[in-house]
GROMACS .gro file of C-alpha atoms in nm:
model
  261
    1MET     CA    1  34.458   1.830  22.082
    2ALA     CA    2  34.621   1.978  21.772
    3ARG     CA    3  34.488   1.888  21.452
    4LEU     CA    4  34.643   1.611  21.271
    5THR     CA    5  34.933   1.689  21.046
    6GLU     CA    6  35.091   1.509  20.756
    7ILE     CA    7  35.467   1.479  20.828
    8ALA     CA    8  35.545   1.202  20.549
    9SER     CA    9  35.319   1.057  20.286
   10GLY     CA   10  35.008   0.886  20.493
   11VAL     CA   11  35.190   0.980  20.829
   12LEU     CA   12  34.962   1.198  21.064
   13VAL     CA   13  35.059   1.324  21.383
   14ALA     CA   14  34.880   1.546  21.663
   15THR     CA   15  34.994   1.689  21.996
   16SER     CA   16  34.763   1.652  22.287
   17SER     CA   17  34.727   1.957  22.548
   18PHE     CA   18  34.916   1.704  22.820
   19ALA     CA   19  35.282   1.692  22.850
   20LEU     CA   20  35.294   1.715  22.468
   21THR     CA   21  35.175   1.353  22.424
   22THR     CA   22  35.190   1.282  22.059
   23THR     CA   23  34.948   1.042  21.872
   24THR     CA   24  35.047   0.876  21.528
   25VAL     CA   25  34.815   0.782  21.270
   26ILE     CA   26  34.958   0.564  20.941
   27ALA     CA   27  34.710   0.552  20.686
   28GLY     CA   28  34.676   0.185  20.543
   29SER     CA   29  34.436   0.059  20.244
   30ALA     CA   30  34.051   0.094  20.214
   31GLY     CA   31  34.038   0.359  20.443
   32GLY     CA   32  34.199   0.143  20.726
   33CYS     CA   33  34.452   0.310  20.967
   34LEU     CA   34  34.716   0.217  21.202
   35LEU     CA   35  34.667   0.421  21.524
   36ILE     CA   36  34.960   0.457  21.766
   37ASP     CA   37  34.925   0.601  22.129
   38PRO     CA   38  34.586   0.794  22.094
   39GLY     CA   39  34.572   1.099  22.264
   40VAL     CA   40  34.494   1.201  22.627
   41GLN     CA   41  34.222   1.404  22.761
   42VAL     CA   42  33.871   1.246  22.657
   43ALA     CA   43  33.782   1.555  22.456
   44GLU     CA   44  34.106   1.503  22.261
   45LEU     CA   45  33.987   1.143  22.189
   46ALA     CA   46  33.648   1.235  22.036
   47GLU     CA   47  33.820   1.506  21.854
   48LEU     CA   48  34.078   1.271  21.690
   49ALA     CA   49  33.788   1.017  21.604
   50SER     CA   50  33.583   1.301  21.451
   51GLU     CA   51  33.891   1.415  21.219
   52LEU     CA   52  33.972   1.046  21.153
   53ALA     CA   53  33.614   1.003  21.022
   54ALA     CA   54  33.622   1.335  20.821
   55ARG     CA   55  33.961   1.199  20.646
   56ALA     CA   56  33.784   0.889  20.580
   57LEU     CA   57  34.004   0.680  20.811
   58ARG     CA   58  33.916   0.420  21.057
   59PRO     CA   59  34.166   0.249  21.298
   60VAL     CA   60  34.176  -0.138  21.198
   61VAL     CA   61  34.478  -0.189  21.421
   62ALA     CA   62  34.618  -0.006  21.727
   63TRP     CA   63  34.957  -0.009  21.899
   64SER     CA   64  35.055   0.132  22.255
   65THR     CA   65  35.421   0.215  22.256
   66HIS     CA   66  35.430   0.128  22.654
   67PRO     CA   67  35.252   0.022  22.961
   68HIS     CA   68  35.209   0.357  23.116
   69TRP     CA   69  34.847   0.528  23.155
   70ASP     CA   70  34.868   0.780  22.913
   71HIS     CA   71  34.972   0.534  22.667
   72VAL     CA   72  34.665   0.304  22.671
   73LEU     CA   73  34.404   0.504  22.668
   74TRP     CA   74  34.062   0.445  22.406
   75SER     CA   75  33.734   0.547  22.315
   76ARG     CA   76  33.411   0.386  22.158
   77GLU     CA   77  33.442   0.652  21.875
   78LEU     CA   78  33.742   0.498  21.767
   79GLY     CA   79  33.601   0.162  21.719
   80ASP     CA   80  33.693  -0.198  21.843
   81ALA     CA   81  34.038  -0.239  21.633
   82PRO     CA   82  34.240  -0.484  21.819
   83ARG     CA   83  34.490  -0.316  22.051
   84TYR     CA   84  34.840  -0.455  22.069
   85ALA     CA   85  35.138  -0.439  22.257
   86ALA     CA   86  35.481  -0.615  22.351
   87PRO     CA   87  35.406  -0.920  22.566
   88ALA     CA   88  35.606  -0.744  22.867
   89ALA     CA   89  35.375  -0.447  22.821
   90VAL     CA   90  35.054  -0.629  22.846
   91SER     CA   91  35.166  -0.793  23.141
   92ILE     CA   92  35.238  -0.451  23.332
   93THR     CA   93  34.911  -0.342  23.249
   94GLU     CA   94  34.756  -0.638  23.406
   95THR     CA   95  34.953  -0.656  23.705
   96GLU     CA   96  34.975  -0.268  23.776
   97ARG     CA   97  34.621  -0.184  23.654
   98ASP     CA   98  34.491  -0.039  23.977
   99GLY     CA   99  34.792   0.231  23.983
  100MET     CA  100  34.704   0.290  23.605
  101VAL     CA  101  34.351   0.356  23.674
  102GLU     CA  102  34.459   0.596  23.969
  103GLY     CA  103  34.691   0.773  23.707
  104VAL     CA  104  34.431   0.851  23.445
  105GLN     CA  105  34.129   0.942  23.722
  106ASN     CA  106  34.387   1.207  23.865
  107SER     CA  107  34.503   1.362  23.531
  108ALA     CA  108  34.260   1.294  23.271
  109PRO     CA  109  33.930   1.186  23.426
  110GLY     CA  110  33.605   1.075  23.235
  111HIS     CA  111  33.742   0.788  23.057
  112ASP     CA  112  33.549   0.465  23.001
  113LEU     CA  113  33.754   0.226  23.222
  114ALA     CA  114  33.629  -0.074  23.069
  115LEU     CA  115  33.844   0.015  22.761
  116PHE     CA  116  34.150   0.134  22.948
  117GLY     CA  117  34.452  -0.062  22.931
  118ARG     CA  118  34.289  -0.345  22.747
  119LEU     CA  119  34.572  -0.474  22.530
  120THR     CA  120  34.668  -0.779  22.353
  121ALA     CA  121  34.990  -0.932  22.327
  122LEU     CA  122  35.119  -0.896  21.976
  123PRO     CA  123  35.126  -1.270  21.865
  124GLU     CA  124  35.484  -1.411  21.701
  125MET     CA  125  35.670  -1.140  21.832
  126ASP     CA  126  35.984  -1.338  21.854
  127THR     CA  127  35.980  -1.443  21.488
  128ALA     CA  128  35.793  -1.150  21.314
  129PRO     CA  129  35.872  -0.842  21.511
  130ALA     CA  130  35.640  -0.651  21.313
  131ILE     CA  131  35.258  -0.508  21.318
  132GLY     CA  132  35.094  -0.748  21.053
  133TRP     CA  133  34.824  -0.550  20.895
  134ASP     CA  134  34.710  -0.451  20.556
  135GLY     CA  135  34.930  -0.102  20.555
  136PRO     CA  136  35.307   0.007  20.510
  137GLU     CA  137  35.543  -0.202  20.700
  138ALA     CA  138  35.538  -0.112  21.077
  139ARG     CA  139  35.881  -0.276  21.212
  140LEU     CA  140  35.914  -0.292  21.615
  141ILE     CA  141  36.229  -0.208  21.778
  142VAL     CA  142  36.135  -0.352  22.140
  143HIS     CA  143  36.316  -0.306  22.438
  144ASP     CA  144  36.294  -0.258  22.803
  145ALA     CA  145  36.419   0.115  22.864
  146HIS     CA  146  36.157   0.343  23.041
  147ALA     CA  147  35.907   0.062  23.042
  148PRO     CA  148  35.925  -0.325  23.032
  149GLY     CA  149  35.816  -0.396  22.632
  150HIS     CA  150  35.877  -0.061  22.538
  151GLY     CA  151  35.820  -0.071  22.166
  152ALA     CA  152  35.917   0.169  21.909
  153VAL     CA  153  35.760   0.141  21.561
  154PHE     CA  154  35.956   0.220  21.233
  155LEU     CA  155  35.813   0.252  20.891
  156PRO     CA  156  36.095   0.211  20.633
  157GLU     CA  157  35.875   0.321  20.344
  158THR     CA  158  35.884   0.686  20.500
  159GLY     CA  159  36.157   0.694  20.736
  160VAL     CA  160  35.959   0.750  21.027
  161ILE     CA  161  36.033   0.633  21.371
  162VAL     CA  162  35.758   0.658  21.634
  163ALA     CA  163  36.011   0.624  21.937
  164GLY     CA  164  35.768   0.598  22.214
  165ASP     CA  165  35.912   0.782  22.550
  166MET     CA  166  36.244   0.846  22.397
  167CYS     CA  167  36.424   1.063  22.208
  168SER     CA  168  36.241   1.383  22.328
  169ASP     CA  169  36.337   1.736  22.324
  170VAL     CA  170  36.133   1.803  22.614
  171GLU     CA  171  36.213   1.517  22.863
  172ILE     CA  172  36.540   1.355  23.024
  173PRO     CA  173  36.559   0.997  22.990
  174LEU     CA  174  36.327   0.848  23.232
  175LEU     CA  175  36.443   0.516  23.427
  176ASP     CA  176  36.296   0.235  23.512
  177THR     CA  177  36.431   0.251  23.836
  178MET     CA  178  36.238  -0.046  23.990
  179ALA     CA  179  36.397  -0.259  23.691
  180ASP     CA  180  36.712  -0.472  23.777
  181ASP     CA  181  36.932  -0.295  23.550
  182ALA     CA  182  36.782   0.052  23.489
  183PHE     CA  183  37.093   0.197  23.318
  184GLY     CA  184  37.164  -0.144  23.106
  185ASP     CA  185  36.803  -0.128  23.012
  186TYR     CA  186  36.830   0.229  22.890
  187ARG     CA  187  37.130   0.183  22.719
  188THR     CA  188  37.039  -0.106  22.514
  189GLY     CA  189  36.681   0.080  22.416
  190LEU     CA  190  36.929   0.355  22.286
  191ALA     CA  191  37.157   0.126  22.096
  192ARG     CA  192  36.868  -0.038  21.945
  193LEU     CA  193  36.730   0.284  21.803
  194ALA     CA  194  37.045   0.378  21.675
  195ALA     CA  195  37.093   0.082  21.485
  196VAL     CA  196  36.769   0.158  21.262
  197SER     CA  197  36.916   0.243  20.943
  198GLY     CA  198  36.687   0.511  20.715
  199VAL     CA  199  36.543   0.720  20.987
  200ARG     CA  200  36.433   1.063  20.814
  201GLN     CA  201  36.199   1.173  21.102
  202VAL     CA  202  36.154   1.082  21.460
  203VAL     CA  203  35.809   1.127  21.667
  204PRO     CA  204  35.881   1.111  22.033
  205GLY     CA  205  35.595   1.038  22.298
  206HIS     CA  206  35.628   1.387  22.433
  207GLY     CA  207  35.765   1.645  22.246
  208HIS     CA  208  35.831   1.747  21.883
  209VAL     CA  209  35.895   1.607  21.578
  210GLY     CA  210  36.230   1.613  21.439
  211ASP     CA  211  36.426   1.527  21.109
  212ALA     CA  212  36.716   1.261  21.107
  213ALA     CA  213  36.980   1.529  21.229
  214GLU     CA  214  36.763   1.578  21.520
  215PHE     CA  215  36.717   1.223  21.576
  216ARG     CA  216  37.093   1.182  21.636
  217ARG     CA  217  37.133   1.500  21.817
  218ARG     CA  218  36.868   1.317  22.062
  219LEU     CA  219  37.061   0.988  22.102
  220ALA     CA  220  37.362   1.187  22.175
  221ALA     CA  221  37.219   1.406  22.440
  222ASP     CA  222  37.049   1.094  22.568
  223SER     CA  223  37.364   0.912  22.598
  224ALA     CA  224  37.534   1.219  22.758
  225TYR     CA  225  37.263   1.229  23.024
  226LEU     CA  226  37.348   0.898  23.127
  227ASP     CA  227  37.717   0.929  23.128
  228ALA     CA  228  37.673   1.246  23.357
  229LEU     CA  229  37.410   1.050  23.557
  230ALA     CA  230  37.632   0.755  23.611
  231LEU     CA  231  37.877   1.011  23.788
  232GLY     CA  232  37.641   1.019  24.064
  233GLU     CA  233  37.729   1.392  24.124
  234PRO     CA  234  37.482   1.713  24.085
  235PHE     CA  235  37.435   1.825  23.721
  236GLU     CA  236  37.183   2.024  23.496
  237ASP     CA  237  37.018   1.925  23.170
  238PRO     CA  238  36.829   2.207  22.963
  239ARG     CA  239  36.536   1.970  22.941
  240ILE     CA  240  36.480   1.976  23.344
  241THR     CA  241  36.240   2.279  23.331
  242GLU     CA  242  35.914   2.136  23.524
  243GLY     CA  243  35.889   2.036  23.879
  244TRP     CA  244  35.829   1.682  23.812
  245MET     CA  245  36.098   1.641  23.589
  246ARG     CA  246  36.320   1.762  23.848
  247GLU     CA  247  36.167   1.489  24.100
  248ALA     CA  248  36.255   1.225  23.848
  249HIS     CA  249  36.607   1.384  23.787
  250ASP     CA  250  36.668   1.367  24.190
  251SER     CA  251  36.539   0.991  24.171
  252HIS     CA  252  36.807   0.888  23.929
  253LEU     CA  253  37.051   1.061  24.141
  254ARG     CA  254  36.961   0.856  24.428
  255TYR     CA  255  36.928   0.531  24.196
  256VAL     CA  256  37.295   0.562  24.096
  257ARG     CA  257  37.408   0.639  24.468
  258ARG     CA  258  37.227   0.356  24.650
  259PRO     CA  259  37.460   0.114  24.828
  260ALA     CA  260  37.562  -0.195  24.621
  261GLY     CA  261  37.414  -0.536  24.680
   0.00000   0.00000   0.00000
C-alpha cells in the first residue's frame, strides 16, 4: 500500500496494490479518526495501522462503503472501533458471507476471518444520514448502485467525497445484475452523487483522486456508458483494460439483451 497522502486538511488517502483500492482516513479530535474501507492485503493493513500510530491517530469509528469482500476487511492492529455500514449492506455481508470469504481467501489470503465482514447497521439512518462521531461532519449518500446499501461519504468541510466503487477513472460502472432494476439503481446512484454540492475532490473505491472537474467528467462518462449499454450493441470504453473488466462488460450486454419478463 502506498503511504498515506494528505489530499485536504485532515483527509488522508492510501492506495492498495490490489486493483488500486483506496483507503481514506479522516482525522478527528483527540487523535481519533474515521477509517473508510481499509486496504486489502494483510501486510497493507499492518502497514496502515503502523502509519496511523506514527501519526498519533487511532480509528474510533469505521465505515464500509459497500458489501464486497475487498471493502469489509479489518485487522486487530487497527483496534476495536465500531464498524458501520448501511443496513442493506450489513444484510448482504450476513447472507452472502460464504461467497465473500471465498473471495478474500482466493485474492488476499491470511486475514483473520473472525473480523472479516463484521459490520453493524448504522443506527438512525433514515432520520440522520451521517456518521455520528467527534470529528468533521460525514454525510452519507446511500443508494443501491453497484451493490445494495452502497454508501458514499461526503465531507462538506473539505469538499471531499469518498464515492465507494463509483466515479472511477479505471473501472467502468459495475452493475449489480442480480438486482431487479440494475439500470435504475445505477442511474439513481449517479443522480444522488451528482446532486451533492460543494464537491472539490473525489476519492473512488478503485482509481485515482480527482478534482471537481474530474468528478463531473467521471459522472458524465458513467452516464454515457449506461446510455451506450442500453442500446444492447457492442461498444468500447477506454477503461476496459483488464480481462475481468471485459467479462463484466460482456455480462452487462447479456443483461440488457435478456428476454423481457
